[in-house]
mmCIF file of C-alpha atoms in Angstrom:
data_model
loop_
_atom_site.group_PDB
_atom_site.id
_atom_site.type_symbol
_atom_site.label_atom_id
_atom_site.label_comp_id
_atom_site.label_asym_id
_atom_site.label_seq_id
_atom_site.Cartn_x
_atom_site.Cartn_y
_atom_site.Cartn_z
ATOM 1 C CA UNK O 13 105.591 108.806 93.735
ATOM 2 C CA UNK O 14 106.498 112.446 93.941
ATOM 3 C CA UNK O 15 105.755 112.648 97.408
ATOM 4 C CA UNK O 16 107.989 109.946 97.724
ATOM 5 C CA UNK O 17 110.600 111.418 96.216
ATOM 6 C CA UNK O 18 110.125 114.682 98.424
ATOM 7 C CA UNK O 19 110.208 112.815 101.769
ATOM 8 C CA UNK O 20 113.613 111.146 100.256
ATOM 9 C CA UNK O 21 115.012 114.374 99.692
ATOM 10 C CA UNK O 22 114.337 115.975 102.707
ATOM 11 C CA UNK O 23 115.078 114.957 106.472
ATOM 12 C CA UNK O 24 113.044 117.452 108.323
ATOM 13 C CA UNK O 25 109.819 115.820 109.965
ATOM 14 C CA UNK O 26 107.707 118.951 110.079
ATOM 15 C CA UNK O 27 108.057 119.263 106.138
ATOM 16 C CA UNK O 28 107.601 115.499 105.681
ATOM 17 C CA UNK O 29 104.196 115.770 107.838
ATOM 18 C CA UNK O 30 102.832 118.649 105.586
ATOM 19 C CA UNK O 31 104.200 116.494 102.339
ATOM 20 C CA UNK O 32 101.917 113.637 103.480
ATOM 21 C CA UNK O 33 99.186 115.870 104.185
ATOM 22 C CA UNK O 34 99.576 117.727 101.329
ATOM 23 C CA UNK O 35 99.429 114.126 99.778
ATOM 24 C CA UNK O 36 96.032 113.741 101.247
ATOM 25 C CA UNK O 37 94.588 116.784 100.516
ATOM 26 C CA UNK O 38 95.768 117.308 97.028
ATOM 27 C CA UNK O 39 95.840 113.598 96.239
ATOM 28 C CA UNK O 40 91.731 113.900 96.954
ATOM 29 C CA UNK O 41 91.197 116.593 95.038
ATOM 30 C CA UNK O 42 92.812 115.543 91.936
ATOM 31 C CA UNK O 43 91.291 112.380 92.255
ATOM 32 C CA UNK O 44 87.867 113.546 92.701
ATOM 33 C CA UNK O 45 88.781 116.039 89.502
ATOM 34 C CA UNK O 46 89.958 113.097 87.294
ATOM 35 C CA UNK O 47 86.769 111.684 88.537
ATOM 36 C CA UNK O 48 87.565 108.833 89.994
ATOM 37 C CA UNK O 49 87.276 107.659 93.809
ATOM 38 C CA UNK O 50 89.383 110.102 95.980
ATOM 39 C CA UNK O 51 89.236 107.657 99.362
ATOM 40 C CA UNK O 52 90.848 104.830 97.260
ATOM 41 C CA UNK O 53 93.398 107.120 95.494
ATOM 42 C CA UNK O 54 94.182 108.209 99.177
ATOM 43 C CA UNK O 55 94.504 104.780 100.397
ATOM 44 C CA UNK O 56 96.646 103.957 97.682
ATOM 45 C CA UNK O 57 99.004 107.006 98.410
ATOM 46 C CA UNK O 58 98.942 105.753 102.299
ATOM 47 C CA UNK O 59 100.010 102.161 101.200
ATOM 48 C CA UNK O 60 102.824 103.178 99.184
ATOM 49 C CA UNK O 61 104.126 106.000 101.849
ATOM 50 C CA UNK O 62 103.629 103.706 104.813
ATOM 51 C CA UNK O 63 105.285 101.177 103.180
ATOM 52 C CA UNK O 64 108.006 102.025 101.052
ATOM 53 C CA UNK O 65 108.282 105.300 102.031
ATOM 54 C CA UNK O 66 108.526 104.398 105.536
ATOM 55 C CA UNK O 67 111.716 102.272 105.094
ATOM 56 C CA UNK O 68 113.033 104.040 102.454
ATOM 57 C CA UNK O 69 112.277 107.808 102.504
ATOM 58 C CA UNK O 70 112.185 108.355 106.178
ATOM 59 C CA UNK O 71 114.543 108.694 109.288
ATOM 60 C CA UNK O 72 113.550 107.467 113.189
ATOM 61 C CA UNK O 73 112.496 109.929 114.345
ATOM 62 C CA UNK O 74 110.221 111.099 111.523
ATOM 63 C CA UNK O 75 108.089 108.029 111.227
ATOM 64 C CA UNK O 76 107.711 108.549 115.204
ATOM 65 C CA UNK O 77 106.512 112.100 114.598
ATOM 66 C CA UNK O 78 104.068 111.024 111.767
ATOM 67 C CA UNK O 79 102.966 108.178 113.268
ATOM 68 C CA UNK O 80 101.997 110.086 116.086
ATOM 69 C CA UNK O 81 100.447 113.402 114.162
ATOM 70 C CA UNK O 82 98.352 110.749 111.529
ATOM 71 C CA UNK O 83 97.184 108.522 114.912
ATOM 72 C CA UNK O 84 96.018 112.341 116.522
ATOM 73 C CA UNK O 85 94.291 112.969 113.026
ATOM 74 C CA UNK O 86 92.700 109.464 113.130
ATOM 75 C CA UNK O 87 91.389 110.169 116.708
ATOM 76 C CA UNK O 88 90.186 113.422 115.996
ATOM 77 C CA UNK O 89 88.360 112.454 112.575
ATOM 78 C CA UNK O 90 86.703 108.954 114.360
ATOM 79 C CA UNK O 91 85.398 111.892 117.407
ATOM 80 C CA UNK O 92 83.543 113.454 114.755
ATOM 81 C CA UNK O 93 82.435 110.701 112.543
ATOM 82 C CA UNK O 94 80.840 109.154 115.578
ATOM 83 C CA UNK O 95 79.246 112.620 116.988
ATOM 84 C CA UNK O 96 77.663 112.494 113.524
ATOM 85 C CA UNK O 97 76.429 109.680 113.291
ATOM 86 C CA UNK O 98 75.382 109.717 117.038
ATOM 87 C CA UNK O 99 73.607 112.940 115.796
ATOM 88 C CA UNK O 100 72.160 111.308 112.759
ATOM 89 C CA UNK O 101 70.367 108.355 114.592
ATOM 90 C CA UNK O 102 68.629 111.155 116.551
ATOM 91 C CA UNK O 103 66.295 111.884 113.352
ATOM 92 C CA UNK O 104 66.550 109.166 111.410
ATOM 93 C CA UNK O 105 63.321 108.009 110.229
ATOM 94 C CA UNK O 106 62.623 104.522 110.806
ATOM 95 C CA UNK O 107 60.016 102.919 109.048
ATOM 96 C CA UNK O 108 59.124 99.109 108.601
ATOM 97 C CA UNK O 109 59.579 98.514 105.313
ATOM 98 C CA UNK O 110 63.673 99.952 105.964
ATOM 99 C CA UNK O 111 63.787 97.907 108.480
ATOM 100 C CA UNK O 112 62.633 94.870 106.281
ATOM 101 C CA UNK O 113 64.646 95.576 103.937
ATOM 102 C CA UNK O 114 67.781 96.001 105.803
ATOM 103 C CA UNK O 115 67.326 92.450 107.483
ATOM 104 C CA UNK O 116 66.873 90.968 103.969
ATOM 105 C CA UNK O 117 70.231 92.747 102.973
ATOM 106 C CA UNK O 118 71.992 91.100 105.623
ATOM 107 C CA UNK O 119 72.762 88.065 104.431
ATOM 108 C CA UNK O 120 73.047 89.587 100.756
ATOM 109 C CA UNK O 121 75.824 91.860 102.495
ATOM 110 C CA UNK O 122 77.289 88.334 103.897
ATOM 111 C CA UNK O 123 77.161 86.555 100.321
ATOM 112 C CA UNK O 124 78.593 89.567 98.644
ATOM 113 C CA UNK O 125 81.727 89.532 100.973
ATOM 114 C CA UNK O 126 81.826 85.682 101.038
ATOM 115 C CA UNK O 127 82.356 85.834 96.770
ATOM 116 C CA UNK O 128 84.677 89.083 97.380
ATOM 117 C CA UNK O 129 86.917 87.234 99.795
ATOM 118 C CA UNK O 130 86.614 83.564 98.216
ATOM 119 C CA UNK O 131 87.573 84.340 94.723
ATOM 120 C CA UNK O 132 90.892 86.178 95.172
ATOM 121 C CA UNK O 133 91.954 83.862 97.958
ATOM 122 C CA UNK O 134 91.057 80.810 95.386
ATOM 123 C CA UNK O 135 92.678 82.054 92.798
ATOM 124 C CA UNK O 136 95.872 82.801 94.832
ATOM 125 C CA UNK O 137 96.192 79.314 96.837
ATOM 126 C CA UNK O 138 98.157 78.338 93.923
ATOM 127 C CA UNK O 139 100.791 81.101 95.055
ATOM 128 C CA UNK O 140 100.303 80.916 98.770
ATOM 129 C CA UNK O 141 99.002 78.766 101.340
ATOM 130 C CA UNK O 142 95.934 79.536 103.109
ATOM 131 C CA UNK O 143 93.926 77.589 106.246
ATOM 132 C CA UNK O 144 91.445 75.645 104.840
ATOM 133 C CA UNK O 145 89.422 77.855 107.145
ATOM 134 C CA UNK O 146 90.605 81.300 105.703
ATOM 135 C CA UNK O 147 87.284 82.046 103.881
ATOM 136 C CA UNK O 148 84.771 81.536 106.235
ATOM 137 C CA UNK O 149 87.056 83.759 108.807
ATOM 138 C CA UNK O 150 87.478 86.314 106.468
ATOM 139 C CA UNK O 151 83.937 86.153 105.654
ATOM 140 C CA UNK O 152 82.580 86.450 109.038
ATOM 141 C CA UNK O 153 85.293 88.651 110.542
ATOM 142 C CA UNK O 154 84.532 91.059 108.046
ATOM 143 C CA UNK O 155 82.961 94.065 110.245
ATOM 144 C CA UNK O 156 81.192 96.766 108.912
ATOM 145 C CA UNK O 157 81.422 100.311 110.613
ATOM 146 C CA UNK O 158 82.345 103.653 110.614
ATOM 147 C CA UNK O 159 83.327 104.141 106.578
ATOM 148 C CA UNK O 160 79.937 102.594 105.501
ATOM 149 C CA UNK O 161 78.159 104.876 107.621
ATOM 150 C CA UNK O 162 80.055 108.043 107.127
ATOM 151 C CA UNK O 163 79.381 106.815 103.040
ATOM 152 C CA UNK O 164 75.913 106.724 103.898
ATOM 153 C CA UNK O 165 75.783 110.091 105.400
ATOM 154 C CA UNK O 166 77.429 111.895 102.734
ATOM 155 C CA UNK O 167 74.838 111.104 100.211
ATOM 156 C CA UNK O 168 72.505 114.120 99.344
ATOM 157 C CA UNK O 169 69.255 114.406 101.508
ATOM 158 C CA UNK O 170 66.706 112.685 100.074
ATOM 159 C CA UNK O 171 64.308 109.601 100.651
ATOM 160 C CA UNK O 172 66.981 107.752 98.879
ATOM 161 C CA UNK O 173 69.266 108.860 101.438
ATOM 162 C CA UNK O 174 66.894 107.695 104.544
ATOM 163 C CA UNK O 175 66.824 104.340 102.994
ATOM 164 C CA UNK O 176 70.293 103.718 102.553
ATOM 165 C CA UNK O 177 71.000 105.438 105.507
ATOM 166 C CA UNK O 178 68.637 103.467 107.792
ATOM 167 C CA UNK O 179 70.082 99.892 105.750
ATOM 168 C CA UNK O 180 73.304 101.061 106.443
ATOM 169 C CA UNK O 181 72.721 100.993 110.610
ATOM 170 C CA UNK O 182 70.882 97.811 110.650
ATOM 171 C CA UNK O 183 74.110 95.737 108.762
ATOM 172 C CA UNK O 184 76.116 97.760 110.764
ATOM 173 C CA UNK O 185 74.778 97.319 114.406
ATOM 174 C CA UNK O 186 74.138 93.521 113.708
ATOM 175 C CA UNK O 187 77.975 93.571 112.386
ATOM 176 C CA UNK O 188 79.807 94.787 115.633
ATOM 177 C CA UNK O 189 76.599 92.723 117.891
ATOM 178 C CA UNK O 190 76.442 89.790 116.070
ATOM 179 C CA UNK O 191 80.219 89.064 114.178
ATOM 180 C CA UNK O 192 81.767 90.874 116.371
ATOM 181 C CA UNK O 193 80.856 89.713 119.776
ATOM 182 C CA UNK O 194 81.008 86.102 118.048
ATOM 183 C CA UNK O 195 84.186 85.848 115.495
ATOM 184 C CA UNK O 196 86.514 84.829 118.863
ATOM 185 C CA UNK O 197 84.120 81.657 119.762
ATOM 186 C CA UNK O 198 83.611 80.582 115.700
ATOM 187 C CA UNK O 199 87.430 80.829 114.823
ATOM 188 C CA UNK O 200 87.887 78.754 118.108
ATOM 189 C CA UNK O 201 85.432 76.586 117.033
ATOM 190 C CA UNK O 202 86.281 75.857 113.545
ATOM 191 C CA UNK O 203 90.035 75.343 114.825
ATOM 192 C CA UNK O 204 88.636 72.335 117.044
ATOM 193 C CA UNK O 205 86.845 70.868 114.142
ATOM 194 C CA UNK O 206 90.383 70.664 111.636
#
């Protein structure tokens, strides 16, 4: 809300960029000192000031200056989170039993999102109106990808860390292979059976 109220106060777009990414930095850190989670506080902050703050605390040509610098940050941050994690598949260890056990979480990973999507959009069908094929979309267009991996590989080394890190590939890969190369022809297909 403060930053808010500093990008209403001010129309100057190279202040109003460092306000937002002061919002991110700062916003982290206090987060992760209050201990709680500093990516959702900072998510939080970039729903409010890309919302409201975009209609209400910011001129033309500002949000076209922001939206471009945040796009060049996103670009620049995916670069590296994918030379990592090309890096990290170079030495990961692969053994059988992680690769067992990342099959069997698979479908755990499916169930878990299936329950995580179906219960909120349940519960709110009595305030909106949803296809009666909204779940099973949701549930299957759900892809997994660069966050769970870069989650993975900021865990402390360990075998722990192998494990979760070698899991975290297997739902990943069969999520952009399998979902993705197949939500197009099973929304098409469940809009031919309604």
């Amino acid at each position: 809300m403060i930053a808010f109220f500093m990008l209403k106060a001010v129309d100057n777009y190279q202040v109003e960029i460092l306000v937002t990414l002061a919002l991110v930095m700062g916003g982290y850190a206090l987060a992760n000192m209050l201990h709680v989670s500093g990516p959702i506080a900072v998510v939080v902050a970039g729903l409010l000031i890309g919302n409201k703050g975009r209609l209400l605390a910011m001129s033309e040509k500002t949000r076209g200056h922001l939206d471009s610098f945040w796009e060049l940050i996103d670009e620049v941050l995916n670069a590296v989170l994918f030379l990592m994690i090309g890096m990290e598949v170079l030495v990961v260890t692969i053994k059988i039993n992680y690769l067992i056990a990342g099959l069997i979480m698979i479908p755990i990973v499916l169930i878990a999102r299936f329950i995580s999507v179906g219960v909120p959009v349940t519960l709110m069908r009595f305030l909106k109106e949803f296809s009666p094929n909204a779940i099973k979309i949701l549930t299957w267009g759900g892809l997994r990808g660069g966050i769970s991996v870069a989650l993975a590989l900021s865990l402390p080394a360990g075998e722990s860390r192998e494990v979760l890190l070698t899991i975290t590939y297997i739902i990943v890969v069969f999520s952009i292979v399998a979902q993705g190369l197949t939500i197009g022809h099973y929304v098409s297909s469940l809009k031919t059976t309604e």
